[in-house]
CSV table of C-alpha atoms in Angstrom, one decimal:
chain,number,residue,atom,x,y,z
A,206,UNK,CA,0.0,0.0,0.0
A,207,UNK,CA,1.3,3.4,-0.9
A,208,UNK,CA,0.3,6.5,1.0
A,209,UNK,CA,-1.5,9.3,-0.8
A,210,UNK,CA,0.7,12.3,-1.7
A,211,UNK,CA,0.7,15.3,0.6
A,212,UNK,CA,2.4,18.2,-1.2
A,213,UNK,CA,1.6,21.1,1.1
A,214,UNK,CA,3.4,22.2,4.3
A,215,UNK,CA,2.2,24.5,7.0
A,216,UNK,CA,4.0,26.6,9.5
A,217,UNK,CA,3.4,25.3,13.0
A,218,UNK,CA,1.3,27.5,15.3
A,219,UNK,CA,2.8,29.4,18.1
A,220,UNK,CA,3.2,27.7,21.4
A,221,UNK,CA,0.0,27.5,23.4
A,222,UNK,CA,-0.2,30.0,26.2
A,223,UNK,CA,-0.4,28.3,29.6
A,224,UNK,CA,-3.1,29.9,31.8
A,225,UNK,CA,-2.1,30.5,35.4
A,226,UNK,CA,-4.8,28.0,36.4
A,227,UNK,CA,-2.8,25.1,34.9
A,228,UNK,CA,-1.1,23.1,37.6
A,229,UNK,CA,-0.1,19.8,36.0
A,230,UNK,CA,0.8,18.2,32.7
A,231,UNK,CA,0.3,14.8,31.2
A,232,UNK,CA,1.8,13.0,28.2
A,233,UNK,CA,0.3,10.1,26.3
A,234,UNK,CA,3.1,7.8,27.4
A,235,UNK,CA,2.5,8.5,31.1
A,236,UNK,CA,-1.2,8.4,30.7
A,237,UNK,CA,-0.9,5.0,29.0
A,238,UNK,CA,1.4,3.9,31.9
A,239,UNK,CA,-1.4,4.6,34.4
A,240,UNK,CA,-4.0,2.9,32.3
A,241,UNK,CA,-1.8,-0.1,31.9
A,242,UNK,CA,-0.6,-0.4,35.5
A,243,UNK,CA,-0.8,2.4,38.2
A,244,UNK,CA,2.3,1.0,39.9
A,245,UNK,CA,4.3,1.4,36.7
A,246,UNK,CA,3.2,5.0,36.5
A,247,UNK,CA,4.4,5.5,40.0
A,248,UNK,CA,7.8,3.9,39.3
A,249,UNK,CA,8.3,6.0,36.2
A,250,UNK,CA,6.7,9.3,37.1
A,251,UNK,CA,7.0,9.6,40.9
A,252,UNK,CA,9.9,7.4,41.9
A,253,UNK,CA,11.6,8.1,38.5
A,254,UNK,CA,13.4,4.8,38.7
A,255,UNK,CA,16.1,4.3,36.0
A,256,UNK,CA,15.4,1.8,33.3
A,257,UNK,CA,18.1,0.1,31.4
A,258,UNK,CA,17.6,0.6,27.6
A,259,UNK,CA,16.6,-2.4,25.6
A,260,UNK,CA,17.8,-3.3,22.1
A,261,UNK,CA,14.2,-3.0,20.8
A,262,UNK,CA,13.8,0.5,22.2
A,263,UNK,CA,17.2,1.6,20.9
A,264,UNK,CA,16.3,0.2,17.4
A,265,UNK,CA,13.0,2.1,17.5
A,266,UNK,CA,14.8,5.4,18.5
A,267,UNK,CA,17.3,4.9,15.7
A,268,UNK,CA,14.7,4.2,13.0
A,269,UNK,CA,12.7,7.2,14.1
A,270,UNK,CA,15.9,9.4,13.9
A,271,UNK,CA,16.7,8.1,10.4
A,272,UNK,CA,13.1,8.8,9.1
A,273,UNK,CA,13.2,12.3,10.6
A,274,UNK,CA,16.5,13.1,8.9
A,275,UNK,CA,15.4,11.5,5.6
A,276,UNK,CA,12.9,14.4,5.1
A,277,UNK,CA,15.8,16.9,5.4
A,278,UNK,CA,17.0,15.6,2.0
A,279,UNK,CA,15.6,16.9,-1.3
A,280,UNK,CA,12.5,14.9,-2.3
A,281,UNK,CA,14.3,13.1,-5.2
A,282,UNK,CA,17.1,11.9,-2.8
A,283,UNK,CA,14.7,10.2,-0.4
A,284,UNK,CA,15.6,6.7,-1.5
A,285,UNK,CA,16.1,3.4,0.3
A,286,UNK,CA,19.9,3.8,-0.3
A,287,UNK,CA,19.9,7.3,1.2
A,288,UNK,CA,18.0,6.0,4.3
A,289,UNK,CA,20.4,3.1,4.7
A,290,UNK,CA,23.3,5.6,4.5
A,291,UNK,CA,21.8,7.5,7.5
A,292,UNK,CA,21.7,4.5,9.8
A,293,UNK,CA,25.3,4.4,11.0
A,294,UNK,CA,25.8,8.2,11.4
A,295,UNK,CA,22.5,8.5,13.3
A,296,UNK,CA,23.5,5.7,15.6
A,297,UNK,CA,26.9,7.4,16.2
A,298,UNK,CA,24.9,10.6,17.1
A,299,UNK,CA,22.6,8.7,19.5
A,300,UNK,CA,25.6,7.1,21.2
A,301,UNK,CA,27.1,10.5,21.8
A,302,UNK,CA,23.9,12.0,23.1
A,303,UNK,CA,22.9,8.9,25.2
A,304,UNK,CA,26.1,7.1,26.3
A,305,UNK,CA,24.1,4.6,28.2
A,306,UNK,CA,23.2,3.0,24.8
A,307,UNK,CA,26.7,1.7,24.7
A,308,UNK,CA,25.8,-0.8,27.4
A,309,UNK,CA,23.5,-2.7,25.1
A,310,UNK,CA,26.4,-4.7,23.8
A,311,UNK,CA,29.3,-6.3,25.6
A,312,UNK,CA,32.7,-4.6,25.3
A,313,UNK,CA,34.6,-6.0,22.3
A,314,UNK,CA,31.4,-7.4,20.8
A,315,UNK,CA,31.5,-6.4,17.1
A,316,UNK,CA,28.9,-8.8,15.8
A,317,UNK,CA,26.1,-7.5,18.0
A,318,UNK,CA,26.3,-3.9,16.9
A,319,UNK,CA,26.7,-4.9,13.3
A,320,UNK,CA,23.5,-7.1,13.4
A,321,UNK,CA,21.7,-4.3,15.3
A,322,UNK,CA,22.4,-1.8,12.4
A,323,UNK,CA,21.4,-4.4,9.8
A,324,UNK,CA,18.1,-5.0,11.7
A,325,UNK,CA,17.4,-1.3,11.7
A,326,UNK,CA,18.1,-1.0,8.0
A,327,UNK,CA,15.6,-3.9,7.4
A,328,UNK,CA,12.9,-2.0,9.1
A,329,UNK,CA,13.5,0.9,6.7
A,330,UNK,CA,12.7,-1.5,3.9
A,331,UNK,CA,9.3,-2.0,5.5
A,332,UNK,CA,8.8,1.8,5.6
A,333,UNK,CA,9.5,2.1,1.8
A,334,UNK,CA,7.1,-0.7,1.2
A,335,UNK,CA,4.2,1.4,2.5
A,336,UNK,CA,5.2,5.0,1.7
A,337,UNK,CA,7.1,6.9,-1.0
A,338,UNK,CA,8.7,9.8,0.9
A,339,UNK,CA,9.5,11.5,-2.4
A,340,UNK,CA,5.8,12.3,-2.7
A,341,UNK,CA,5.6,13.7,0.8
A,342,UNK,CA,6.4,17.1,2.4
A,343,UNK,CA,5.6,16.7,6.1
A,344,UNK,CA,4.4,19.9,7.9
A,345,UNK,CA,6.0,18.8,11.2
A,346,UNK,CA,8.4,16.1,12.4
A,347,UNK,CA,9.1,15.1,16.0
A,348,UNK,CA,7.1,18.1,17.0
A,349,UNK,CA,6.0,19.0,20.5
A,350,UNK,CA,2.3,19.9,20.6
A,351,UNK,CA,0.3,20.9,23.6
A,352,UNK,CA,-3.1,22.1,24.7
A,353,UNK,CA,-4.9,22.9,27.9
A,354,UNK,CA,-8.0,21.0,28.9
A,355,UNK,CA,-10.3,21.5,31.9
A,356,UNK,CA,-8.4,24.7,32.5
A,357,UNK,CA,-6.0,23.0,34.9
A,358,UNK,CA,-4.3,20.2,32.8
A,359,UNK,CA,-1.7,20.7,30.1
A,360,UNK,CA,-1.6,17.7,27.7
A,361,UNK,CA,1.4,17.4,25.4
A,362,UNK,CA,3.5,15.0,23.5
A,363,UNK,CA,5.9,14.6,20.5
A,364,UNK,CA,4.2,13.3,17.4
A,365,UNK,CA,6.3,11.5,14.8
A,366,UNK,CA,4.9,13.3,11.8
A,367,UNK,CA,2.1,15.6,10.8
A,368,UNK,CA,1.0,15.9,7.2
A,369,UNK,CA,-1.2,18.7,6.0
A,370,UNK,CA,-3.1,18.3,2.7
A,371,UNK,CA,-3.7,21.2,0.3
A,372,UNK,CA,-7.3,21.4,1.6
A,373,UNK,CA,-6.0,21.7,5.2
A,374,UNK,CA,-6.8,18.2,6.2
A,375,UNK,CA,-4.5,16.7,8.9
A,376,UNK,CA,-2.9,13.3,9.0
A,377,UNK,CA,-1.1,12.2,12.1
A,378,UNK,CA,1.5,9.5,11.4
A,379,UNK,CA,3.2,7.3,14.0
A,380,UNK,CA,6.0,4.9,13.2
A,381,UNK,CA,6.0,1.5,14.9
A,382,UNK,CA,9.0,-0.8,14.7
A,383,UNK,CA,7.4,-3.7,16.5
A,384,UNK,CA,5.2,-6.3,14.8
A,385,UNK,CA,1.8,-5.7,13.4
A,386,UNK,CA,-0.8,-5.0,16.0
A,387,UNK,CA,-1.8,-7.3,18.7
A,388,UNK,CA,-4.8,-6.1,20.6
A,389,UNK,CA,-3.1,-4.7,23.7
A,390,UNK,CA,-0.5,-2.8,21.7
A,391,UNK,CA,-2.9,-1.5,19.1
A,392,UNK,CA,-5.1,-0.1,21.8
A,393,UNK,CA,-2.1,1.7,23.4
A,394,UNK,CA,-1.0,3.0,20.0
A,395,UNK,CA,-4.5,4.4,19.1
A,396,UNK,CA,-4.7,5.9,22.6
A,397,UNK,CA,-1.5,7.8,21.9
A,398,UNK,CA,-2.8,9.0,18.5
A,399,UNK,CA,-6.1,10.1,19.9
A,400,UNK,CA,-4.2,12.1,22.5
A,401,UNK,CA,-2.4,14.0,19.6
A,402,UNK,CA,-5.7,14.3,17.7
A,403,UNK,CA,-7.3,16.0,20.8
A,404,UNK,CA,-4.4,18.5,21.1
A,405,UNK,CA,-4.6,19.4,17.4
A,406,UNK,CA,-8.4,19.8,17.6
A,407,UNK,CA,-8.2,22.0,20.6
A,408,UNK,CA,-5.3,24.2,19.2
A,409,UNK,CA,-6.2,24.3,15.5
A,410,UNK,CA,-10.0,23.7,15.5
A,411,UNK,CA,-9.5,20.8,13.1
A,412,UNK,CA,-10.2,17.2,13.7
A,413,UNK,CA,-7.4,15.1,12.0
A,414,UNK,CA,-8.9,13.3,9.0
A,415,UNK,CA,-6.6,10.3,9.5
A,416,UNK,CA,-4.6,8.8,12.4
A,417,UNK,CA,-2.1,6.5,10.7
A,418,UNK,CA,0.1,3.7,12.3
A,419,UNK,CA,2.9,2.4,10.1
A,420,UNK,CA,4.1,-1.0,11.3
A,421,UNK,CA,7.5,-1.2,9.6
A,422,UNK,CA,8.4,-4.8,10.6
A,423,UNK,CA,5.4,-6.2,8.7
A,424,UNK,CA,5.0,-3.3,6.3
A,425,UNK,CA,1.4,-2.8,7.3
A,426,UNK,CA,-0.7,0.4,7.6
A,427,UNK,CA,-3.5,0.9,10.2
A,428,UNK,CA,-5.7,4.0,9.5
A,429,UNK,CA,-8.3,5.4,11.9
A,430,UNK,CA,-10.6,8.3,11.4
A,431,UNK,CA,-11.7,10.1,14.6
A,432,UNK,CA,-14.6,12.6,14.8
A,433,UNK,CA,-15.3,15.5,17.1
A,434,UNK,CA,-17.8,13.7,19.3
A,435,UNK,CA,-15.3,10.9,19.9
A,436,UNK,CA,-12.5,13.4,20.8
A,437,UNK,CA,-14.9,15.1,23.2
A,438,UNK,CA,-15.5,11.8,25.0
A,439,UNK,CA,-11.7,11.1,24.9
A,440,UNK,CA,-11.1,14.5,26.5
A,441,UNK,CA,-13.3,13.6,29.4
A,442,UNK,CA,-11.5,10.3,29.7
A,443,UNK,CA,-8.1,12.1,29.9
A,444,UNK,CA,-9.4,14.5,32.5
A,445,UNK,CA,-10.9,11.6,34.5
A,446,UNK,CA,-7.6,9.7,34.2
A,447,UNK,CA,-5.6,12.7,35.6
A,448,UNK,CA,-8.1,13.0,38.5
A,449,UNK,CA,-7.5,9.3,39.3
A,450,UNK,CA,-3.7,9.9,39.2
A,451,UNK,CA,-4.1,12.8,41.6
A,452,UNK,CA,-6.3,10.7,44.0
A,453,UNK,CA,-3.7,7.9,43.9
A,454,UNK,CA,-0.9,10.3,44.6
A,455,UNK,CA,-2.8,11.9,47.5
A,456,UNK,CA,-3.4,8.4,49.0
A,457,UNK,CA,0.0,7.1,48.0
A,458,UNK,CA,-1.8,4.1,46.6
A,459,UNK,CA,-0.6,2.9,43.2
A,460,UNK,CA,-1.5,-0.8,42.8
A,461,UNK,CA,-0.1,-3.2,40.3
A,462,UNK,CA,-2.3,-4.4,37.4
A,463,UNK,CA,-0.7,-7.7,36.2
A,464,UNK,CA,-1.0,-8.4,32.5
A,465,UNK,CA,1.0,-9.9,29.6
A,466,UNK,CA,2.8,-6.6,29.4
A,467,UNK,CA,4.5,-7.5,32.7
A,468,UNK,CA,6.9,-9.6,30.6
A,469,UNK,CA,8.5,-6.3,29.4
A,470,UNK,CA,8.6,-4.4,32.7
A,471,UNK,CA,11.9,-3.4,34.1
A,472,UNK,CA,10.6,-3.2,37.7
A,473,UNK,CA,9.4,-6.8,38.5
A,474,UNK,CA,11.9,-7.0,41.4
A,475,UNK,CA,10.0,-4.2,43.1
A,476,UNK,CA,6.5,-5.3,42.2
A,477,UNK,CA,4.3,-7.1,44.8
A,478,UNK,CA,2.8,-9.2,42.0
A,479,UNK,CA,6.3,-10.8,41.7
A,480,UNK,CA,7.1,-10.9,45.4
A,481,UNK,CA,8.8,-7.5,45.5
A,482,UNK,CA,8.3,-4.5,47.7
A,483,UNK,CA,8.1,-0.9,46.2
A,484,UNK,CA,10.5,1.7,47.7
A,485,UNK,CA,9.2,4.1,50.3
A,486,UNK,CA,6.9,6.7,48.7
A,487,UNK,CA,9.0,9.8,47.8
A,488,UNK,CA,8.6,12.9,49.9
A,489,UNK,CA,7.0,15.6,47.7
A,490,UNK,CA,9.4,18.4,46.7
A,491,UNK,CA,8.7,21.8,45.2
A,492,UNK,CA,9.3,20.6,41.6
A,493,UNK,CA,7.7,21.9,38.5
A,494,UNK,CA,4.0,21.0,38.3
A,495,UNK,CA,4.3,21.2,34.5
A,496,UNK,CA,7.1,18.6,34.3
A,497,UNK,CA,5.6,15.3,33.4
A,498,UNK,CA,8.2,12.9,34.9
A,499,UNK,CA,10.7,13.6,32.1
A,500,UNK,CA,11.6,16.7,30.2
A,501,UNK,CA,10.6,14.9,27.1
A,502,UNK,CA,7.4,12.8,27.4
A,503,UNK,CA,8.9,9.9,25.6
A,504,UNK,CA,11.8,9.2,23.3
A,505,UNK,CA,10.8,8.2,19.8
A,506,UNK,CA,10.4,4.5,19.6
A,507,UNK,CA,10.4,4.1,23.3
A,508,UNK,CA,6.9,2.7,23.3
A,509,UNK,CA,7.5,0.1,20.6
C-alpha cells in the first residue's frame, strides 16, 4: 500500500499560552502507563526509577531518527539507499547524546552492533514498502504539541509526523517498529494518536482526518478516522484519568495491574505481583508542576 501524496506544508502554530490556572501536565506515554498499571506510572513518574535501555527501544529510536532526517533531504534523494546511508551516522549521534546505549552490547562485541544496524536497515525496507517519501512534504516532524484541557491540565507530546493536505486536512503519522498490532499494543497506540488528535483539535480547531500507524516490521498500515464527538469523549477520559492519578498520589496508593505486558517491565523485582516491595513513597518536593516525569514525554520509539 502506498500513501496518498501530501504536497503542502504549513508553519506550526505558536506555542499555546499556559493559563495561570494550569497546575499539572500529562503526556500520552505517562497516561498510558497509568492505564496499563498504576504502579508502573508511580515507578516512572514519581519514583523516577532508572530503566536500562533495551535493544528494541534503541532500534526504534534509531529508525525514528533516520526517518526524521530522511525528510531533510531533497525529495528526489529520499531513496532506500539514502535512508540506509543514514543508519550508522545517526547511531553514532545517538551514542554521543545517550552514552548509556553503549551498554547494550558487551565490550569487544562487534557482531552484536553490526547485526543491530542491519536489523534497523531492514525496518527501513518496511517503511519504503508502505510509503514513498519522495511524494511527501511533512508539515512537522518530531514536533512538541500541547493544549490545555479542563483549565488545569496541560496535555502534550511529541508526534512523529504531521502531514497537511492542500485542503487543510491533517494526517497524524506514527512509526511502529514492532510487529503488526496485537490487541493490547494496538489499543495503546491508538490511545496515543487520539491524544495527539485531541491536542490538534483544541489548538487548531481541526479534527485530523486520519490517524495512521505504520508498522514497519510487517509493512502494514492501520488508519483510523476520529470525529469531534469521539474526541470530546476522549477528552473527558483524559481528565478523569488525571483525576484518578491525583487521587492515587494523595493516597500514595498505586496498585499493580498484572497483564501480559509485565513480561517487558523493568521493575518486576519491586512489584508485589512478583514478590517484590516498592520503595518508600517519595517525599514531595517543590518541583515543577508542569514537568511530566521527564523533560521529554517519551523518546521516539520508546513505546514500541
